[in-house]
PDB file of C-alpha atoms and ligand atoms in Angstrom:
ATOM      1  CA  MET A 113      69.507 -57.023  -2.635  1.00 88.00           C
ATOM      2  CA  ARG A 114      68.618 -57.268  -6.428  1.00 92.00           C
ATOM      3  CA  VAL A 115      65.747 -56.152  -7.411  1.00 96.00           C
ATOM      4  CA  LEU A 116      63.818 -56.623 -11.017  1.00 97.00           C
ATOM      5  CA  VAL A 117      60.458 -54.472 -11.188  1.00 98.00           C
ATOM      6  CA  VAL A 118      58.194 -55.628 -14.038  1.00 98.00           C
ATOM      7  CA  GLU A 119      55.526 -53.022 -14.311  1.00 97.00           C
ATOM      8  CA  ASP A 120      54.191 -50.686 -17.648  1.00 96.00           C
ATOM      9  CA  GLU A 121      53.190 -47.432 -15.745  1.00 95.00           C
ATOM     10  CA  GLN A 122      56.276 -45.355 -16.072  1.00 96.00           C
ATOM     11  CA  ARG A 123      56.161 -42.766 -12.878  1.00 96.00           C
ATOM     12  CA  LEU A 124      55.356 -45.616 -10.860  1.00 95.00           C
ATOM     13  CA  ALA A 125      58.312 -48.022 -11.796  1.00 97.00           C
ATOM     14  CA  GLY A 126      60.798 -45.282 -11.766  1.00 96.00           C
ATOM     15  CA  MET A 127      59.297 -44.117  -8.215  1.00 96.00           C
ATOM     16  CA  LEU A 128      59.375 -47.588  -7.134  1.00 97.00           C
ATOM     17  CA  ALA A 129      63.521 -47.657  -8.694  1.00 97.00           C
ATOM     18  CA  ARG A 130      64.282 -44.974  -6.949  1.00 96.00           C
ATOM     19  CA  GLY A 131      63.755 -45.665  -3.614  1.00 95.00           C
ATOM     20  CA  LEU A 132      64.852 -49.533  -3.901  1.00 95.00           C
ATOM     21  CA  ARG A 133      68.434 -47.960  -4.977  1.00 93.00           C
ATOM     22  CA  GLU A 134      68.397 -45.198  -2.293  1.00 92.00           C
ATOM     23  CA  ALA A 135      67.625 -47.840   0.409  1.00 90.00           C
ATOM     24  CA  GLY A 136      70.486 -49.624  -0.876  1.00 87.00           C
ATOM     25  CA  HIS A 137      69.038 -51.985  -3.339  1.00 91.00           C
ATOM     26  CA  THR A 138      70.415 -52.523  -7.290  1.00 91.00           C
ATOM     27  CA  ALA A 139      66.789 -52.075  -9.454  1.00 95.00           C
ATOM     28  CA  ASP A 140      65.967 -52.930 -12.916  1.00 95.00           C
ATOM     29  CA  VAL A 141      63.117 -52.331 -14.322  1.00 97.00           C
ATOM     30  CA  ARG A 142      61.094 -53.599 -17.588  1.00 96.00           C
ATOM     31  CA  TYR A 143      57.822 -52.466 -18.874  1.00 96.00           C
ATOM     32  CA  THR A 144      56.245 -55.364 -20.246  1.00 96.00           C
ATOM     33  CA  GLY A 145      55.473 -59.002 -19.232  1.00 95.00           C
ATOM     34  CA  SER A 146      57.731 -60.517 -21.951  1.00 93.00           C
ATOM     35  CA  GLU A 147      60.824 -58.293 -21.013  1.00 94.00           C
ATOM     36  CA  GLY A 148      60.460 -58.999 -17.497  1.00 95.00           C
ATOM     37  CA  LEU A 149      60.455 -62.578 -18.084  1.00 94.00           C
ATOM     38  CA  LEU A 150      63.275 -62.780 -19.787  1.00 91.00           C
ATOM     39  CA  ALA A 151      65.294 -60.495 -17.550  1.00 92.00           C
ATOM     40  CA  ALA A 152      63.597 -62.371 -14.752  1.00 92.00           C
ATOM     41  CA  ALA A 153      64.750 -65.526 -15.991  1.00 87.00           C
ATOM     42  CA  VAL A 154      68.252 -64.365 -16.752  1.00 83.00           C
ATOM     43  CA  GLY A 155      69.117 -62.351 -14.170  1.00 76.00           C
ATOM     44  CA  THR A 156      70.594 -63.426 -11.084  1.00 82.00           C
ATOM     45  CA  TYR A 157      67.383 -61.104  -8.898  1.00 91.00           C
ATOM     46  CA  ASP A 158      66.986 -61.782  -4.908  1.00 90.00           C
ATOM     47  CA  ALA A 159      63.880 -60.986  -5.929  1.00 95.00           C
ATOM     48  CA  VAL A 160      60.772 -59.465  -8.368  1.00 97.00           C
ATOM     49  CA  VAL A 161      58.314 -56.926  -8.209  1.00 98.00           C
ATOM     50  CA  LEU A 162      55.543 -57.698 -11.180  1.00 97.00           C
ATOM     51  CA  ASP A 163      52.480 -56.160 -11.335  1.00 96.00           C
ATOM     52  CA  VAL A 164      49.452 -58.123 -12.415  1.00 94.00           C
ATOM     53  CA  MET A 165      48.214 -55.308 -15.589  1.00 92.00           C
ATOM     54  CA  LEU A 166      50.869 -55.392 -18.187  1.00 94.00           C
ATOM     55  CA  PRO A 167      50.814 -54.674 -21.695  1.00 90.00           C
ATOM     56  CA  GLY A 168      50.739 -58.609 -23.774  1.00 86.00           C
ATOM     57  CA  LEU A 169      51.706 -60.979 -21.214  1.00 92.00           C
ATOM     58  CA  ASP A 170      50.332 -60.073 -17.937  1.00 94.00           C
ATOM     59  CA  GLY A 171      52.238 -60.598 -14.483  1.00 95.00           C
ATOM     60  CA  THR A 172      50.259 -63.742 -13.965  1.00 94.00           C
ATOM     61  CA  ARG A 173      51.819 -65.243 -16.580  1.00 94.00           C
ATOM     62  CA  VAL A 174      55.014 -64.085 -16.400  1.00 95.00           C
ATOM     63  CA  CYS A 175      54.706 -65.885 -12.991  1.00 95.00           C
ATOM     64  CA  ARG A 176      53.429 -69.033 -13.737  1.00 93.00           C
ATOM     65  CA  THR A 177      55.932 -69.549 -16.763  1.00 93.00           C
ATOM     66  CA  LEU A 178      58.722 -68.881 -14.753  1.00 91.00           C
ATOM     67  CA  ARG A 179      57.985 -71.214 -12.030  1.00 89.00           C
ATOM     68  CA  ARG A 180      57.373 -73.351 -15.217  1.00 88.00           C
ATOM     69  CA  GLN A 181      60.946 -73.026 -16.007  1.00 85.00           C
ATOM     70  CA  GLY A 182      62.347 -73.816 -12.437  1.00 83.00           C
ATOM     71  CA  HIS A 183      63.106 -70.628 -11.518  1.00 84.00           C
ATOM     72  CA  ARG A 184      62.654 -70.053  -7.735  1.00 84.00           C
ATOM     73  CA  VAL A 185      63.256 -66.364  -7.864  1.00 90.00           C
ATOM     74  CA  PRO A 186      60.972 -64.768  -5.212  1.00 94.00           C
ATOM     75  CA  VAL A 187      57.782 -63.096  -7.017  1.00 95.00           C
ATOM     76  CA  LEU A 188      55.800 -59.997  -4.857  1.00 96.00           C
ATOM     77  CA  MET A 189      53.244 -59.009  -6.700  1.00 95.00           C
ATOM     78  CA  LEU A 190      51.205 -55.858  -7.243  1.00 94.00           C
ATOM     79  CA  THR A 191      47.527 -56.313  -7.649  1.00 89.00           C
ATOM     80  CA  ALA A 192      44.470 -53.233  -7.794  1.00 81.00           C
ATOM     81  CA  ARG A 193      43.110 -53.344  -4.832  1.00 70.00           C
ATOM     82  CA  GLY A 194      40.221 -55.604  -3.559  1.00 69.00           C
ATOM     83  CA  ASP A 195      40.609 -57.293  -6.551  1.00 74.00           C
ATOM     84  CA  VAL A 196      40.348 -60.925  -5.157  1.00 81.00           C
ATOM     85  CA  PRO A 197      40.560 -62.729  -8.503  1.00 82.00           C
ATOM     86  CA  ASP A 198      43.563 -61.354  -9.286  1.00 80.00           C
ATOM     87  CA  ARG A 199      45.456 -62.191  -5.752  1.00 80.00           C
ATOM     88  CA  VAL A 200      44.001 -65.618  -6.071  1.00 83.00           C
ATOM     89  CA  ALA A 201      45.527 -65.932  -9.434  1.00 83.00           C
ATOM     90  CA  GLY A 202      48.615 -64.616  -8.645  1.00 83.00           C
ATOM     91  CA  LEU A 203      49.387 -66.805  -5.702  1.00 84.00           C
ATOM     92  CA  ASP A 204      47.760 -69.968  -7.833  1.00 85.00           C
ATOM     93  CA  ALA A 205      50.654 -69.450 -10.298  1.00 88.00           C
ATOM     94  CA  GLY A 206      53.266 -69.055  -7.804  1.00 90.00           C
ATOM     95  CA  ALA A 207      53.472 -65.428  -6.597  1.00 92.00           C
ATOM     96  CA  ASP A 208      55.492 -65.605  -2.809  1.00 92.00           C
ATOM     97  CA  ASP A 209      53.113 -62.582  -1.848  1.00 92.00           C
ATOM     98  CA  TYR A 210      51.140 -59.550  -3.488  1.00 91.00           C
ATOM     99  CA  LEU A 211      50.405 -55.974  -2.167  1.00 93.00           C
ATOM    100  CA  ALA A 212      47.572 -53.979  -3.764  1.00 92.00           C
ATOM    101  CA  LYS A 213      48.130 -50.575  -5.069  1.00 91.00           C
ATOM    102  CA  PRO A 214      48.086 -47.993  -4.115  1.00 91.00           C
ATOM    103  CA  PHE A 215      50.977 -49.319  -1.374  1.00 93.00           C
ATOM    104  CA  SER A 216      53.361 -47.604   1.262  1.00 94.00           C
ATOM    105  CA  PHE A 217      57.377 -48.220  -0.356  1.00 95.00           C
ATOM    106  CA  ASP A 218      57.457 -48.591   3.666  1.00 93.00           C
ATOM    107  CA  GLU A 219      55.742 -51.776   3.435  1.00 94.00           C
ATOM    108  CA  LEU A 220      57.128 -52.697  -0.333  1.00 96.00           C
ATOM    109  CA  LEU A 221      60.741 -52.800   1.160  1.00 94.00           C
ATOM    110  CA  ALA A 222      59.828 -54.037   4.563  1.00 92.00           C
ATOM    111  CA  ARG A 223      57.932 -57.449   2.284  1.00 93.00           C
ATOM    112  CA  LEU A 224      60.640 -57.576   0.058  1.00 94.00           C
ATOM    113  CA  ARG A 225      63.731 -58.118   2.715  1.00 89.00           C
ATOM    114  CA  ALA A 226      61.155 -61.001   4.480  1.00 88.00           C
ATOM    115  CA  LEU A 227      61.005 -62.684   1.562  1.00 89.00           C
ATOM    116  CA  HIS A 228      64.990 -62.417   0.652  1.00 86.00           C
ATOM    117  CA  ARG A 229      65.350 -63.424   4.354  1.00 80.00           C
ATOM    118  CA  ARG A 230      63.091 -66.631   3.512  1.00 79.00           C
ATOM    119  CA  SER A 231      64.244 -67.394   0.350  1.00 77.00           C
ATOM    120  CA  ALA A 232      68.507 -66.825   1.286  1.00 66.00           C
ATOM    121  CA  GLY A 233      68.515 -68.598   4.234  1.00 58.00           C
ATOM    122  CA  PRO A 234      71.632 -69.697   5.408  1.00 54.00           C
ATOM    123  CA  PRO A 235      73.026 -73.185   3.366  1.00 54.00           C
ATOM    124  CA  ALA A 236      71.648 -76.427   4.465  1.00 65.00           C
ATOM    125  CA  ALA A 237      74.652 -78.529   4.567  1.00 78.00           C
ATOM    126  CA  GLU A 238      77.707 -78.038   6.569  1.00 86.00           C
ATOM    127  CA  VAL A 239      80.439 -76.347   4.424  1.00 88.00           C
ATOM    128  CA  ARG A 240      84.088 -76.728   4.590  1.00 91.00           C
ATOM    129  CA  ALA A 241      87.551 -75.314   3.489  1.00 94.00           C
ATOM    130  CA  GLY A 242      90.500 -77.543   4.700  1.00 95.00           C
ATOM    131  CA  ASP A 243      89.717 -78.259   8.277  1.00 95.00           C
ATOM    132  CA  LEU A 244      87.275 -74.880   8.748  1.00 96.00           C
ATOM    133  CA  LEU A 245      83.785 -76.387   8.852  1.00 95.00           C
ATOM    134  CA  LEU A 246      80.608 -74.325   9.194  1.00 93.00           C
ATOM    135  CA  ASP A 247      77.423 -76.282  10.401  1.00 89.00           C
ATOM    136  CA  PRO A 248      74.447 -73.873   8.957  1.00 81.00           C
ATOM    137  CA  ALA A 249      71.621 -75.885  11.055  1.00 76.00           C
ATOM    138  CA  ARG A 250      73.458 -75.164  14.355  1.00 82.00           C
ATOM    139  CA  ARG A 251      75.325 -72.154  13.775  1.00 86.00           C
ATOM    140  CA  ARG A 252      78.697 -73.583  15.005  1.00 92.00           C
ATOM    141  CA  VAL A 253      82.099 -73.415  13.344  1.00 95.00           C
ATOM    142  CA  PHE A 254      85.155 -75.614  14.299  1.00 96.00           C
ATOM    143  CA  ARG A 255      89.078 -75.084  13.104  1.00 96.00           C
ATOM    144  CA  GLY A 256      89.992 -79.322  13.294  1.00 95.00           C
ATOM    145  CA  ASP A 257      88.745 -80.114  16.678  1.00 94.00           C
ATOM    146  CA  THR A 258      88.050 -76.721  17.780  1.00 96.00           C
ATOM    147  CA  GLU A 259      85.475 -75.065  18.489  1.00 96.00           C
ATOM    148  CA  ILE A 260      85.013 -71.282  17.601  1.00 96.00           C
ATOM    149  CA  ASP A 261      82.493 -68.551  19.422  1.00 94.00           C
ATOM    150  CA  LEU A 262      81.599 -66.009  16.929  1.00 93.00           C
ATOM    151  CA  SER A 263      79.039 -63.142  17.288  1.00 91.00           C
ATOM    152  CA  ALA A 264      75.917 -63.794  15.035  1.00 86.00           C
ATOM    153  CA  ARG A 265      77.474 -60.877  12.641  1.00 88.00           C
ATOM    154  CA  GLU A 266      80.726 -62.718  12.007  1.00 93.00           C
ATOM    155  CA  PHE A 267      78.934 -66.002  11.519  1.00 92.00           C
ATOM    156  CA  ASP A 268      77.525 -64.365   8.772  1.00 89.00           C
ATOM    157  CA  ILE A 269      80.230 -63.273   6.889  1.00 93.00           C
ATOM    158  CA  LEU A 270      81.963 -66.312   7.204  1.00 95.00           C
ATOM    159  CA  ALA A 271      79.283 -68.234   5.981  1.00 91.00           C
ATOM    160  CA  LEU A 272      79.143 -65.884   3.046  1.00 90.00           C
ATOM    161  CA  LEU A 273      83.012 -66.424   2.300  1.00 94.00           C
ATOM    162  CA  LEU A 274      82.869 -70.114   3.039  1.00 92.00           C
ATOM    163  CA  THR A 275      79.838 -70.566   0.288  1.00 86.00           C
ATOM    164  CA  ARG A 276      82.074 -68.755  -2.331  1.00 86.00           C
ATOM    165  CA  ALA A 277      85.264 -69.589  -1.578  1.00 90.00           C
ATOM    166  CA  GLY A 278      87.680 -68.792  -3.916  1.00 92.00           C
ATOM    167  CA  GLU A 279      85.653 -66.041  -4.572  1.00 90.00           C
ATOM    168  CA  CYS A 280      86.404 -62.111  -4.639  1.00 92.00           C
ATOM    169  CA  LEU A 281      83.637 -60.958  -2.223  1.00 91.00           C
ATOM    170  CA  THR A 282      83.173 -56.666  -2.665  1.00 89.00           C
ATOM    171  CA  ARG A 283      82.234 -55.156   0.803  1.00 86.00           C
ATOM    172  CA  TYR A 284      79.564 -54.153  -0.881  1.00 81.00           C
ATOM    173  CA  GLN A 285      78.569 -57.554  -1.852  1.00 83.00           C
ATOM    174  CA  ILE A 286      78.817 -58.347   1.636  1.00 87.00           C
ATOM    175  CA  LEU A 287      76.851 -55.238   2.672  1.00 83.00           C
ATOM    176  CA  ASP A 288      74.414 -56.385   0.791  1.00 78.00           C
ATOM    177  CA  GLU A 289      74.366 -60.172   2.076  1.00 79.00           C
ATOM    178  CA  VAL A 290      74.931 -59.804   6.029  1.00 83.00           C
ATOM    179  CA  TRP A 291      73.544 -56.261   6.238  1.00 79.00           C
ATOM    180  CA  ASP A 292      70.590 -56.854   3.661  1.00 67.00           C
ATOM    181  CA  GLY A 293      71.081 -53.338   2.522  1.00 60.00           C
ATOM    182  CA  GLU A 294      70.542 -51.266   5.645  1.00 64.00           C
ATOM    183  CA  THR A 295      73.032 -47.883   4.980  1.00 58.00           C
ATOM    184  CA  ASP A 296      73.164 -46.651   8.034  1.00 63.00           C
ATOM    185  CA  ILE A 297      75.859 -48.187   8.931  1.00 64.00           C
ATOM    186  CA  ARG A 298      80.060 -46.970   8.681  1.00 69.00           C
ATOM    187  CA  SER A 299      81.694 -48.135   5.619  1.00 65.00           C
ATOM    188  CA  ASN A 300      84.619 -49.523   7.894  1.00 81.00           C
ATOM    189  CA  VAL A 301      82.290 -51.900   9.807  1.00 86.00           C
ATOM    190  CA  ILE A 302      82.416 -54.560   7.334  1.00 88.00           C
ATOM    191  CA  ASP A 303      86.950 -54.434   7.585  1.00 91.00           C
ATOM    192  CA  VAL A 304      85.796 -54.395  11.919  1.00 91.00           C
ATOM    193  CA  HIS A 305      84.423 -57.326  11.730  1.00 93.00           C
ATOM    194  CA  VAL A 306      86.446 -59.380   8.963  1.00 95.00           C
ATOM    195  CA  ALA A 307      89.356 -58.092  11.484  1.00 96.00           C
ATOM    196  CA  THR A 308      87.663 -59.891  14.557  1.00 96.00           C
ATOM    197  CA  LEU A 309      86.883 -62.876  12.496  1.00 97.00           C
ATOM    198  CA  ARG A 310      90.435 -63.762  11.641  1.00 97.00           C
ATOM    199  CA  THR A 311      91.743 -62.815  15.357  1.00 97.00           C
ATOM    200  CA  LYS A 312      89.093 -66.069  16.202  1.00 97.00           C
ATOM    201  CA  VAL A 313      89.504 -68.260  12.959  1.00 97.00           C
ATOM    202  CA  ASP A 314      92.648 -67.701  11.847  1.00 97.00           C
ATOM    203  CA  LYS A 315      95.628 -66.090  14.008  1.00 96.00           C
ATOM    204  CA  PRO A 316      95.209 -68.772  17.207  1.00 96.00           C
ATOM    205  CA  PHE A 317      96.052 -71.157  14.131  1.00 96.00           C
ATOM    206  CA  GLY A 318      98.616 -69.430  12.511  1.00 96.00           C
ATOM    207  CA  ARG A 319      96.427 -69.068   9.361  1.00 96.00           C
ATOM    208  CA  HIS A 320      95.486 -66.995   6.350  1.00 96.00           C
ATOM    209  CA  ALA A 321      92.527 -68.145   5.309  1.00 97.00           C
ATOM    210  CA  ILE A 322      90.809 -64.676   5.051  1.00 97.00           C
ATOM    211  CA  GLU A 323      92.714 -63.003   2.196  1.00 97.00           C
ATOM    212  CA  THR A 324      92.302 -59.324   1.853  1.00 96.00           C
ATOM    213  CA  LEU A 325      92.503 -57.754  -2.248  1.00 93.00           C
ATOM    214  CA  ARG A 326      93.294 -54.320  -1.566  1.00 90.00           C
ATOM    215  CA  GLY A 327      91.083 -52.073  -2.537  1.00 85.00           C
ATOM    216  CA  VAL A 328      88.462 -54.282  -3.481  1.00 88.00           C
ATOM    217  CA  GLY A 329      87.507 -57.284  -0.961  1.00 92.00           C
ATOM    218  CA  TYR A 330      88.248 -60.503   0.651  1.00 96.00           C
ATOM    219  CA  ARG A 331      88.557 -64.065   0.025  1.00 96.00           C
ATOM    220  CA  LEU A 332      88.424 -66.978   1.425  1.00 96.00           C
ATOM    221  CA  ARG A 333      91.226 -69.545   0.495  1.00 96.00           C
ATOM    222  CA  PRO A 334      89.468 -72.826  -0.713  1.00 93.00           C
ATOM    223  CA  ASP A 335      92.039 -74.870   1.636  1.00 94.00           C
ATOM    224  CA  GLY A 336      91.384 -73.400   4.625  1.00 91.00           C
ATOM    225  CA  GLY A 337      94.715 -71.045   4.783  1.00 87.00           C
TER     226      GLY A 337
HETATM  227 CA1  LIG B 641      50.545 -52.025 -14.735  1.00 70.77          CA
END
């Protein structure tokens, strides 16, 4: 996940950023509401951790402005313990969840993961490259008229490659999207899954849709190979 932390308490902000990075995520930090708003509006974050009490523009106003501008990025608000008005104001402003200070870092991570899962989800519509078709709603894959049986991970990797057909996806991006930042997996696990995916969607059909970009990652040919 790519996470933006907006928190004026430098120690807490630093601790959050360090913890997120150690858990395999990317973290940027902003210390004021207006800087946070700008970063959240122009950046491509999977989630924003937003403190309510910020100098200048407070967290509630940052969140409300983001929503007014049409940004749907999941927001996890940090509030003072027991401060019900803060929480209500935060949720009313369009926050997706809140956590009262002091909180456990593990809980923050779990909630961010849940927000990310809910917002990311598989694409709702069918995606297609040539005669390769993926139906996210029913989790089915076809090459022409032939249905292909994939494991859950193979399906998720193919869905990612298909929705971004023609783009090079690095192993890190695939790890981040499909494994959700789990860090205890072996580095060659993606290559193994891509290899088995090829034996199912390409080889039996004499195709080469999934290309390896040596030292970089993988790309799916928009024409389906
Ligand atoms: Ca604060």
